[in-house]
């Protein structure tokens, strides 16, 4: 990451993770403060509380899009490298779980083409509306925005080739039960890919005590009967893990 001009973005990404990256379950403590006052600018926000009663409303998706979609994110998120690793093909059906403003959604849509389908899943209605409008503006009819529940992705059963979960898995409560739901939405041969931050202090990502280690996630999936079938360490700050459900 460039040193000049990058520091402010790093601070913004830290705060992004601190308010619940990509708007998934158990979001930040700042949400409860915004119920009574306007939130401070992103670079000054703090906290990564997982109280289920404190859910950030994302009342200004355009504001969050400026953070989530900052081109400098590409330097460490490396989205095209991730999608290359996952080997997506035209015509496949995939889901972006915790889609936010669509950073990965639009890239997935271009990979699967108009013959495929991308379910952009989030629990925030304002973001779902934003995703629907973005799909229209960018002429991506294969994108379907899905308003989910914190404990249910609301995806059609037995249809998906891949569920991609970027910077989101650590926000999901009762993950073992959630894996049962994900297993039901996959077609035979379907996979779940988890991309999340490594342990320790990093220039980007959530505070260390809010991260799940690679070993922790592998252990959770194994406890639910899933199998790790591929992984990549090509990203500077994140692991990429690919699982298949119990046979």
mmCIF file of C-alpha atoms in Angstrom:
data_model
loop_
_atom_site.group_PDB
_atom_site.id
_atom_site.type_symbol
_atom_site.label_atom_id
_atom_site.label_comp_id
_atom_site.label_asym_id
_atom_site.label_seq_id
_atom_site.Cartn_x
_atom_site.Cartn_y
_atom_site.Cartn_z
ATOM 1 C CA UNK A 1 0.000 0.000 0.000
ATOM 2 C CA UNK A 2 1.331 3.458 -0.835
ATOM 3 C CA UNK A 3 2.556 5.428 2.145
ATOM 4 C CA UNK A 4 1.536 8.822 0.744
ATOM 5 C CA UNK A 5 -2.252 9.155 0.661
ATOM 6 C CA UNK A 6 -2.713 5.680 2.088
ATOM 7 C CA UNK A 7 -2.710 6.475 5.768
ATOM 8 C CA UNK A 8 -6.082 8.176 5.776
ATOM 9 C CA UNK A 9 -7.566 5.270 3.847
ATOM 10 C CA UNK A 10 -6.045 2.834 6.336
ATOM 11 C CA UNK A 11 -7.735 4.705 9.146
ATOM 12 C CA UNK A 12 -11.013 4.608 7.235
ATOM 13 C CA UNK A 13 -10.724 0.856 6.673
ATOM 14 C CA UNK A 14 -10.012 0.364 10.381
ATOM 15 C CA UNK A 15 -13.165 2.286 11.200
ATOM 16 C CA UNK A 16 -15.072 0.433 8.498
ATOM 17 C CA UNK A 17 -14.236 -2.842 10.169
ATOM 18 C CA UNK A 18 -15.040 -1.284 13.521
ATOM 19 C CA UNK A 19 -18.589 -0.412 12.490
ATOM 20 C CA UNK A 20 -19.259 -3.865 11.117
ATOM 21 C CA UNK A 21 -17.580 -4.459 7.744
ATOM 22 C CA UNK A 22 -20.100 -5.098 4.986
ATOM 23 C CA UNK A 23 -23.090 -4.751 7.301
ATOM 24 C CA UNK A 24 -23.481 -8.211 8.787
ATOM 25 C CA UNK A 25 -24.863 -9.471 12.083
ATOM 26 C CA UNK A 26 -23.749 -8.062 15.446
ATOM 27 C CA UNK A 27 -22.619 -4.655 14.226
ATOM 28 C CA UNK A 28 -20.856 -1.800 15.965
ATOM 29 C CA UNK A 29 -21.517 0.070 19.155
ATOM 30 C CA UNK A 30 -21.523 3.272 17.131
ATOM 31 C CA UNK A 31 -24.938 2.235 15.836
ATOM 32 C CA UNK A 32 -26.551 2.801 19.190
ATOM 33 C CA UNK A 33 -24.975 6.230 19.431
ATOM 34 C CA UNK A 34 -26.396 7.165 16.033
ATOM 35 C CA UNK A 35 -29.889 6.561 17.408
ATOM 36 C CA UNK A 36 -29.538 9.818 19.322
ATOM 37 C CA UNK A 37 -26.970 11.780 17.330
ATOM 38 C CA UNK A 38 -25.329 11.872 13.950
ATOM 39 C CA UNK A 39 -22.245 9.711 13.724
ATOM 40 C CA UNK A 40 -18.833 11.375 13.472
ATOM 41 C CA UNK A 41 -16.829 11.013 10.265
ATOM 42 C CA UNK A 42 -15.684 7.411 9.620
ATOM 43 C CA UNK A 43 -12.057 8.068 10.514
ATOM 44 C CA UNK A 44 -13.129 9.039 14.047
ATOM 45 C CA UNK A 45 -15.505 6.157 14.735
ATOM 46 C CA UNK A 46 -14.515 3.420 17.130
ATOM 47 C CA UNK A 47 -15.862 0.231 18.634
ATOM 48 C CA UNK A 48 -16.674 -3.204 17.231
ATOM 49 C CA UNK A 49 -19.334 -4.323 19.629
ATOM 50 C CA UNK A 50 -21.299 -7.479 18.790
ATOM 51 C CA UNK A 51 -24.402 -6.636 20.778
ATOM 52 C CA UNK A 52 -27.257 -7.891 18.604
ATOM 53 C CA UNK A 53 -29.359 -4.900 19.644
ATOM 54 C CA UNK A 54 -26.874 -2.415 18.158
ATOM 55 C CA UNK A 55 -27.225 -2.627 14.406
ATOM 56 C CA UNK A 56 -25.900 0.176 12.266
ATOM 57 C CA UNK A 57 -28.587 1.507 9.932
ATOM 58 C CA UNK A 58 -26.375 2.637 7.051
ATOM 59 C CA UNK A 59 -28.801 5.487 6.347
ATOM 60 C CA UNK A 60 -26.428 6.971 3.761
ATOM 61 C CA UNK A 61 -25.212 4.190 1.444
ATOM 62 C CA UNK A 62 -23.511 6.711 -0.844
ATOM 63 C CA UNK A 63 -21.295 7.722 2.040
ATOM 64 C CA UNK A 64 -20.351 4.120 2.741
ATOM 65 C CA UNK A 65 -19.801 3.401 -0.926
ATOM 66 C CA UNK A 66 -17.036 6.013 -0.921
ATOM 67 C CA UNK A 67 -15.300 3.929 1.746
ATOM 68 C CA UNK A 68 -16.118 0.406 0.624
ATOM 69 C CA UNK A 69 -15.356 1.138 -3.035
ATOM 70 C CA UNK A 70 -12.204 3.224 -2.583
ATOM 71 C CA UNK A 71 -9.868 2.082 -5.398
ATOM 72 C CA UNK A 72 -6.984 1.852 -2.956
ATOM 73 C CA UNK A 73 -8.705 -1.135 -1.378
ATOM 74 C CA UNK A 74 -7.784 -3.089 -4.499
ATOM 75 C CA UNK A 75 -4.101 -2.969 -3.528
ATOM 76 C CA UNK A 76 -4.615 -5.310 -0.579
ATOM 77 C CA UNK A 77 -8.016 -6.940 -1.205
ATOM 78 C CA UNK A 78 -6.906 -8.094 -4.676
ATOM 79 C CA UNK A 79 -10.428 -9.041 -5.763
ATOM 80 C CA UNK A 80 -9.540 -10.319 -9.218
ATOM 81 C CA UNK A 81 -6.876 -12.595 -7.768
ATOM 82 C CA UNK A 82 -9.448 -13.987 -5.331
ATOM 83 C CA UNK A 83 -11.931 -14.680 -8.114
ATOM 84 C CA UNK A 84 -9.212 -16.255 -10.256
ATOM 85 C CA UNK A 85 -8.396 -18.586 -7.373
ATOM 86 C CA UNK A 86 -12.058 -19.552 -7.030
ATOM 87 C CA UNK A 87 -12.245 -20.449 -10.711
ATOM 88 C CA UNK A 88 -15.632 -18.928 -11.463
ATOM 89 C CA UNK A 89 -17.173 -19.670 -14.850
ATOM 90 C CA UNK A 90 -19.914 -18.121 -16.982
ATOM 91 C CA UNK A 91 -23.346 -19.453 -16.116
ATOM 92 C CA UNK A 92 -22.627 -20.228 -12.464
ATOM 93 C CA UNK A 93 -24.893 -19.187 -9.602
ATOM 94 C CA UNK A 94 -23.133 -17.497 -6.685
ATOM 95 C CA UNK A 95 -23.896 -15.400 -3.619
ATOM 96 C CA UNK A 96 -22.024 -12.468 -2.113
ATOM 97 C CA UNK A 97 -22.886 -12.871 1.580
ATOM 98 C CA UNK A 98 -22.647 -9.507 3.332
ATOM 99 C CA UNK A 99 -22.499 -7.674 0.020
ATOM 100 C CA UNK A 100 -22.461 -4.121 1.402
ATOM 101 C CA UNK A 101 -22.356 -1.730 -1.536
ATOM 102 C CA UNK A 102 -21.357 -4.429 -4.012
ATOM 103 C CA UNK A 103 -17.559 -4.344 -4.114
ATOM 104 C CA UNK A 104 -17.398 -8.069 -4.872
ATOM 105 C CA UNK A 105 -20.927 -8.347 -6.268
ATOM 106 C CA UNK A 106 -20.197 -6.496 -9.491
ATOM 107 C CA UNK A 107 -16.983 -8.440 -10.047
ATOM 108 C CA UNK A 108 -18.767 -11.729 -9.480
ATOM 109 C CA UNK A 109 -21.462 -10.645 -11.940
ATOM 110 C CA UNK A 110 -18.912 -9.987 -14.654
ATOM 111 C CA UNK A 111 -17.348 -13.391 -14.092
ATOM 112 C CA UNK A 112 -20.578 -15.409 -14.311
ATOM 113 C CA UNK A 113 -22.027 -13.257 -17.098
ATOM 114 C CA UNK A 114 -25.645 -12.760 -18.081
ATOM 115 C CA UNK A 115 -26.158 -16.527 -18.189
ATOM 116 C CA UNK A 116 -25.290 -16.745 -14.486
ATOM 117 C CA UNK A 117 -26.741 -15.204 -11.364
ATOM 118 C CA UNK A 118 -25.341 -13.345 -8.360
ATOM 119 C CA UNK A 119 -27.350 -13.009 -5.164
ATOM 120 C CA UNK A 120 -26.182 -9.886 -3.336
ATOM 121 C CA UNK A 121 -27.133 -10.652 0.266
ATOM 122 C CA UNK A 122 -27.277 -8.205 3.154
ATOM 123 C CA UNK A 123 -29.413 -7.536 6.212
ATOM 124 C CA UNK A 124 -29.597 -3.740 5.749
ATOM 125 C CA UNK A 125 -32.607 -2.563 3.664
ATOM 126 C CA UNK A 126 -30.901 0.665 2.577
ATOM 127 C CA UNK A 127 -27.974 -1.290 1.198
ATOM 128 C CA UNK A 128 -30.276 -3.718 -0.593
ATOM 129 C CA UNK A 129 -31.984 -0.772 -2.285
ATOM 130 C CA UNK A 130 -28.575 0.633 -3.202
ATOM 131 C CA UNK A 131 -27.449 -2.718 -4.638
ATOM 132 C CA UNK A 132 -30.575 -2.969 -6.773
ATOM 133 C CA UNK A 133 -30.035 0.504 -8.192
ATOM 134 C CA UNK A 134 -26.350 -0.145 -8.790
ATOM 135 C CA UNK A 135 -27.137 -3.312 -10.723
ATOM 136 C CA UNK A 136 -29.483 -1.330 -12.980
ATOM 137 C CA UNK A 137 -27.006 1.504 -13.515
ATOM 138 C CA UNK A 138 -24.190 -0.893 -14.370
ATOM 139 C CA UNK A 139 -26.423 -3.068 -16.574
ATOM 140 C CA UNK A 140 -26.035 -6.224 -14.520
ATOM 141 C CA UNK A 141 -29.400 -8.004 -14.791
ATOM 142 C CA UNK A 142 -27.822 -11.149 -13.347
ATOM 143 C CA UNK A 143 -27.590 -9.466 -9.911
ATOM 144 C CA UNK A 144 -30.467 -10.122 -7.499
ATOM 145 C CA UNK A 145 -30.409 -8.162 -4.231
ATOM 146 C CA UNK A 146 -31.615 -10.250 -1.272
ATOM 147 C CA UNK A 147 -32.691 -8.824 2.084
ATOM 148 C CA UNK A 148 -31.621 -11.489 4.563
ATOM 149 C CA UNK A 149 -32.107 -12.054 8.266
ATOM 150 C CA UNK A 150 -29.130 -12.206 10.634
ATOM 151 C CA UNK A 151 -29.668 -15.953 11.006
ATOM 152 C CA UNK A 152 -30.922 -16.755 7.501
ATOM 153 C CA UNK A 153 -29.385 -15.790 4.129
ATOM 154 C CA UNK A 154 -32.775 -16.206 2.394
ATOM 155 C CA UNK A 155 -31.236 -18.012 -0.563
ATOM 156 C CA UNK A 156 -32.959 -20.612 -2.759
ATOM 157 C CA UNK A 157 -32.131 -24.130 -1.716
ATOM 158 C CA UNK A 158 -29.993 -26.454 -3.777
ATOM 159 C CA UNK A 159 -29.031 -23.870 -6.408
ATOM 160 C CA UNK A 160 -25.683 -22.242 -5.613
ATOM 161 C CA UNK A 161 -22.243 -23.130 -6.921
ATOM 162 C CA UNK A 162 -20.474 -20.778 -4.513
ATOM 163 C CA UNK A 163 -21.158 -18.597 -1.483
ATOM 164 C CA UNK A 164 -18.464 -15.946 -1.020
ATOM 165 C CA UNK A 165 -18.118 -14.462 2.471
ATOM 166 C CA UNK A 166 -15.650 -11.564 2.581
ATOM 167 C CA UNK A 167 -14.753 -9.826 5.863
ATOM 168 C CA UNK A 168 -18.108 -10.943 7.257
ATOM 169 C CA UNK A 169 -17.922 -14.388 8.837
ATOM 170 C CA UNK A 170 -16.837 -13.071 12.247
ATOM 171 C CA UNK A 171 -20.051 -10.995 12.442
ATOM 172 C CA UNK A 172 -22.391 -13.977 12.175
ATOM 173 C CA UNK A 173 -23.883 -15.283 15.403
ATOM 174 C CA UNK A 174 -24.410 -19.029 15.949
ATOM 175 C CA UNK A 175 -22.219 -19.892 13.006
ATOM 176 C CA UNK A 176 -22.638 -23.665 13.355
ATOM 177 C CA UNK A 177 -26.379 -23.347 12.845
ATOM 178 C CA UNK A 178 -25.767 -20.902 10.009
ATOM 179 C CA UNK A 179 -23.600 -23.512 8.289
ATOM 180 C CA UNK A 180 -26.572 -25.856 8.294
ATOM 181 C CA UNK A 181 -28.503 -23.255 6.305
ATOM 182 C CA UNK A 182 -25.625 -22.711 3.895
ATOM 183 C CA UNK A 183 -25.304 -26.432 3.255
ATOM 184 C CA UNK A 184 -28.929 -26.489 2.127
ATOM 185 C CA UNK A 185 -28.518 -23.705 -0.447
ATOM 186 C CA UNK A 186 -25.606 -25.366 -2.254
ATOM 187 C CA UNK A 187 -26.037 -27.658 -5.205
ATOM 188 C CA UNK A 188 -23.886 -30.826 -5.394
ATOM 189 C CA UNK A 189 -20.267 -29.713 -5.654
ATOM 190 C CA UNK A 190 -21.082 -26.268 -4.244
ATOM 191 C CA UNK A 191 -18.565 -24.446 -2.047
ATOM 192 C CA UNK A 192 -18.315 -21.745 0.589
ATOM 193 C CA UNK A 193 -15.307 -19.431 0.444
ATOM 194 C CA UNK A 194 -14.338 -17.349 3.481
ATOM 195 C CA UNK A 195 -12.013 -14.370 3.170
ATOM 196 C CA UNK A 196 -11.166 -12.670 6.445
ATOM 197 C CA UNK A 197 -8.349 -10.951 8.309
ATOM 198 C CA UNK A 198 -5.387 -12.684 9.859
ATOM 199 C CA UNK A 199 -4.585 -12.311 13.530
ATOM 200 C CA UNK A 200 -2.456 -9.533 14.982
ATOM 201 C CA UNK A 201 -2.057 -5.843 14.265
ATOM 202 C CA UNK A 202 -2.430 -5.051 10.579
ATOM 203 C CA UNK A 203 -2.614 -1.782 8.619
ATOM 204 C CA UNK A 204 -6.238 -2.596 7.756
ATOM 205 C CA UNK A 205 -9.062 -4.586 9.304
ATOM 206 C CA UNK A 206 -10.709 -4.869 12.719
ATOM 207 C CA UNK A 207 -8.932 -4.779 16.078
ATOM 208 C CA UNK A 208 -7.082 -7.996 16.937
ATOM 209 C CA UNK A 209 -9.564 -9.080 19.612
ATOM 210 C CA UNK A 210 -12.411 -9.109 17.091
ATOM 211 C CA UNK A 211 -10.768 -11.402 14.580
ATOM 212 C CA UNK A 212 -11.207 -15.123 14.023
ATOM 213 C CA UNK A 213 -7.995 -16.964 13.248
ATOM 214 C CA UNK A 214 -7.665 -19.284 10.305
ATOM 215 C CA UNK A 215 -7.463 -22.202 12.729
ATOM 216 C CA UNK A 216 -10.625 -21.106 14.518
ATOM 217 C CA UNK A 217 -12.634 -20.958 11.310
ATOM 218 C CA UNK A 218 -11.285 -24.278 10.052
ATOM 219 C CA UNK A 219 -12.218 -25.783 13.427
ATOM 220 C CA UNK A 220 -15.769 -24.412 13.270
ATOM 221 C CA UNK A 221 -16.362 -25.793 9.794
ATOM 222 C CA UNK A 222 -14.858 -29.130 10.817
ATOM 223 C CA UNK A 223 -17.147 -29.275 13.863
ATOM 224 C CA UNK A 224 -20.096 -28.859 11.506
ATOM 225 C CA UNK A 225 -18.774 -31.659 9.285
ATOM 226 C CA UNK A 226 -17.439 -29.443 6.485
ATOM 227 C CA UNK A 227 -14.129 -30.073 4.722
ATOM 228 C CA UNK A 228 -11.389 -27.604 3.807
ATOM 229 C CA UNK A 229 -10.602 -28.292 0.152
ATOM 230 C CA UNK A 230 -8.478 -25.308 -0.870
ATOM 231 C CA UNK A 231 -6.809 -22.223 0.537
ATOM 232 C CA UNK A 232 -4.645 -19.349 -0.596
ATOM 233 C CA UNK A 233 -2.146 -17.186 1.251
ATOM 234 C CA UNK A 234 -1.710 -14.786 -1.664
ATOM 235 C CA UNK A 235 -3.392 -11.837 0.075
ATOM 236 C CA UNK A 236 -1.195 -9.658 2.292
ATOM 237 C CA UNK A 237 -3.584 -9.388 5.244
ATOM 238 C CA UNK A 238 -6.219 -12.080 4.766
ATOM 239 C CA UNK A 239 -6.650 -15.811 4.423
ATOM 240 C CA UNK A 240 -8.831 -17.418 1.754
ATOM 241 C CA UNK A 241 -10.446 -20.714 2.757
ATOM 242 C CA UNK A 242 -12.721 -22.888 0.614
ATOM 243 C CA UNK A 243 -15.003 -25.509 2.162
ATOM 244 C CA UNK A 244 -17.478 -28.119 0.994
ATOM 245 C CA UNK A 245 -20.367 -29.375 3.158
ATOM 246 C CA UNK A 246 -20.736 -32.854 4.611
ATOM 247 C CA UNK A 247 -21.458 -35.416 1.927
#
